[in-house]
Short mmCIF file of N, CA and C in Angstrom, two decimals:
data_model
loop_
_atom_site.label_atom_id
_atom_site.label_comp_id
_atom_site.label_asym_id
_atom_site.label_seq_id
_atom_site.Cartn_x
_atom_site.Cartn_y
_atom_site.Cartn_z
N MET A 284 0.66 -1.25 0.22
CA MET A 284 -0.06 -0.13 -0.15
C MET A 284 1.12 1.03 0.19
N GLU A 285 0.32 2.06 -0.82
CA GLU A 285 1.43 3.38 -0.80
C GLU A 285 0.76 4.39 -0.02
N ALA A 286 1.30 4.93 1.02
CA ALA A 286 1.50 5.72 2.03
C ALA A 286 0.84 7.13 1.22
N GLN A 287 -0.62 7.79 2.11
CA GLN A 287 -1.11 9.21 1.15
C GLN A 287 -0.29 10.10 2.02
N LYS A 288 -0.09 11.33 1.01
CA LYS A 288 0.72 12.64 1.18
C LYS A 288 -0.17 12.96 2.23
N ASN A 289 0.47 13.59 3.58
CA ASN A 289 -0.18 14.92 3.99
C ASN A 289 -0.27 16.33 3.18
N ASN A 290 -1.30 16.47 2.53
CA ASN A 290 -1.01 18.13 1.84
C ASN A 290 -1.58 19.34 2.63
N ARG A 291 -2.07 19.14 3.56
CA ARG A 291 -3.26 19.67 4.69
C ARG A 291 -1.99 21.25 4.76
N LYS A 292 -0.84 21.10 5.08
CA LYS A 292 -0.02 22.62 5.08
C LYS A 292 0.34 23.04 3.60
N TYR A 293 -0.33 22.61 2.77
CA TYR A 293 0.27 23.22 1.63
C TYR A 293 -1.38 23.92 1.26
N TRP A 294 -2.52 23.11 1.42
CA TRP A 294 -3.63 23.91 1.45
C TRP A 294 -3.81 25.03 2.47
N ILE A 295 -3.15 24.92 3.28
CA ILE A 295 -3.47 26.28 4.65
C ILE A 295 -2.58 27.57 3.64
N TYR A 296 -1.28 27.09 3.49
CA TYR A 296 -0.35 27.94 2.83
C TYR A 296 -1.06 28.80 1.67
N CYS A 297 -1.57 27.76 0.70
CA CYS A 297 -2.34 28.06 -0.45
C CYS A 297 -3.14 29.21 -0.33
N PHE A 298 -4.07 29.04 0.88
CA PHE A 298 -5.29 29.89 1.04
C PHE A 298 -4.79 31.11 1.96
N GLY A 299 -3.61 31.35 2.40
CA GLY A 299 -3.03 32.39 3.16
C GLY A 299 -2.34 33.25 2.28
N TRP A 300 -1.81 32.61 1.11
CA TRP A 300 -1.35 33.37 -0.20
C TRP A 300 -2.35 33.96 -0.77
N LEU A 301 -3.34 33.09 -0.95
CA LEU A 301 -4.58 33.73 -1.71
C LEU A 301 -4.96 34.71 -0.95
N ALA A 302 -4.93 34.98 0.23
CA ALA A 302 -5.63 36.08 1.16
C ALA A 302 -4.95 37.14 0.70
N ILE A 303 -3.48 36.94 0.90
CA ILE A 303 -2.34 37.96 0.92
C ILE A 303 -2.76 38.47 -0.82
N MET A 304 -2.96 37.74 -1.75
CA MET A 304 -3.17 38.08 -3.11
C MET A 304 -4.44 39.01 -3.12
N VAL A 305 -5.23 38.53 -2.55
CA VAL A 305 -6.54 39.38 -2.50
C VAL A 305 -6.77 40.50 -1.89
N THR A 306 -6.19 40.47 -0.59
CA THR A 306 -5.59 41.85 0.02
C THR A 306 -4.92 42.74 -0.52
N LEU A 307 -3.85 42.26 -1.50
CA LEU A 307 -2.94 43.23 -2.24
C LEU A 307 -4.06 43.43 -3.51
N LEU A 308 -4.62 42.86 -4.15
CA LEU A 308 -5.61 43.42 -5.23
C LEU A 308 -6.35 44.47 -4.98
N ILE A 309 -6.65 44.59 -3.73
CA ILE A 309 -7.67 45.49 -3.22
C ILE A 309 -7.04 46.80 -2.60
N VAL A 310 -5.58 46.35 -2.00
CA VAL A 310 -5.40 47.59 -1.53
C VAL A 310 -4.26 48.37 -2.28
N TYR A 311 -3.30 47.56 -2.91
CA TYR A 311 -1.82 47.99 -3.40
C TYR A 311 -2.23 47.11 -4.70
N ARG A 312 -3.02 47.73 -5.77
CA ARG A 312 -3.24 46.92 -7.04
C ARG A 312 -1.75 46.53 -7.44
N GLU A 313 -0.59 47.20 -7.91
CA GLU A 313 0.48 47.81 -8.38
C GLU A 313 1.04 46.30 -7.95
N PHE A 314 1.16 46.20 -6.81
CA PHE A 314 1.51 44.73 -6.15
C PHE A 314 0.84 43.45 -5.76
N PHE A 315 -0.08 43.49 -6.77
CA PHE A 315 -0.81 42.15 -7.00
C PHE A 315 0.15 40.99 -7.44
N TRP A 316 1.36 41.35 -8.00
CA TRP A 316 1.75 40.30 -8.62
C TRP A 316 2.67 39.62 -7.90
N LEU A 317 3.29 39.95 -6.86
CA LEU A 317 4.18 39.77 -6.08
C LEU A 317 3.93 38.26 -5.30
N ALA A 318 2.34 38.39 -4.93
CA ALA A 318 1.76 37.28 -4.22
C ALA A 318 1.20 36.11 -5.20
N LEU A 319 1.29 36.34 -6.56
CA LEU A 319 0.73 35.43 -7.82
C LEU A 319 2.06 34.34 -7.36
N PRO A 320 3.00 34.16 -7.33
CA PRO A 320 4.11 32.95 -7.76
C PRO A 320 3.89 31.93 -6.02
N GLY A 321 3.29 32.49 -5.10
CA GLY A 321 3.21 31.86 -3.85
C GLY A 321 2.08 31.16 -4.16
N THR A 322 1.04 32.03 -4.36
CA THR A 322 -0.17 31.23 -4.60
C THR A 322 -0.24 30.08 -5.53
N VAL A 323 0.42 30.26 -6.67
CA VAL A 323 0.18 29.44 -7.72
C VAL A 323 1.01 27.92 -7.36
N THR A 324 2.38 28.35 -6.67
CA THR A 324 3.32 27.44 -5.78
C THR A 324 2.39 26.33 -5.48
N TYR A 325 2.13 27.09 -4.01
CA TYR A 325 1.90 26.24 -3.36
C TYR A 325 0.43 25.38 -3.20
N PHE A 326 -0.40 26.16 -4.14
CA PHE A 326 -2.03 25.24 -5.32
C PHE A 326 -0.94 24.02 -5.81
N ALA A 327 -0.27 23.99 -6.34
CA ALA A 327 0.37 23.02 -7.37
C ALA A 327 0.78 21.81 -6.50
N LYS A 328 1.29 22.43 -5.35
CA LYS A 328 2.03 21.36 -4.43
C LYS A 328 0.95 20.66 -3.67
N ALA A 329 -0.22 21.35 -3.76
CA ALA A 329 -1.10 20.68 -2.38
C ALA A 329 -2.07 20.06 -3.59
N MET A 330 -2.25 20.24 -5.00
CA MET A 330 -3.21 19.37 -5.74
C MET A 330 -1.95 18.26 -6.06
N ASP A 331 -0.49 18.23 -5.83
CA ASP A 331 0.13 17.67 -6.11
C ASP A 331 0.71 16.95 -7.55
N ILE A 332 0.63 18.23 -7.90
CA ILE A 332 1.17 18.25 -9.62
C ILE A 332 2.67 18.22 -9.72
N PHE A 333 3.48 18.37 -8.90
CA PHE A 333 5.06 18.29 -8.82
C PHE A 333 5.40 18.10 -7.66
#
């Protein structure tokens, strides 16, 4: 049997970065792009894409 990976911490990081990204989108629109790599990276890790 293959052990199931625990991706819970990656989902927490993903939603944390998503909150930061939305906040930046509302408050500082020009800095929105700074949070995009963290959001996409942790979403990919949570979905076990890489």
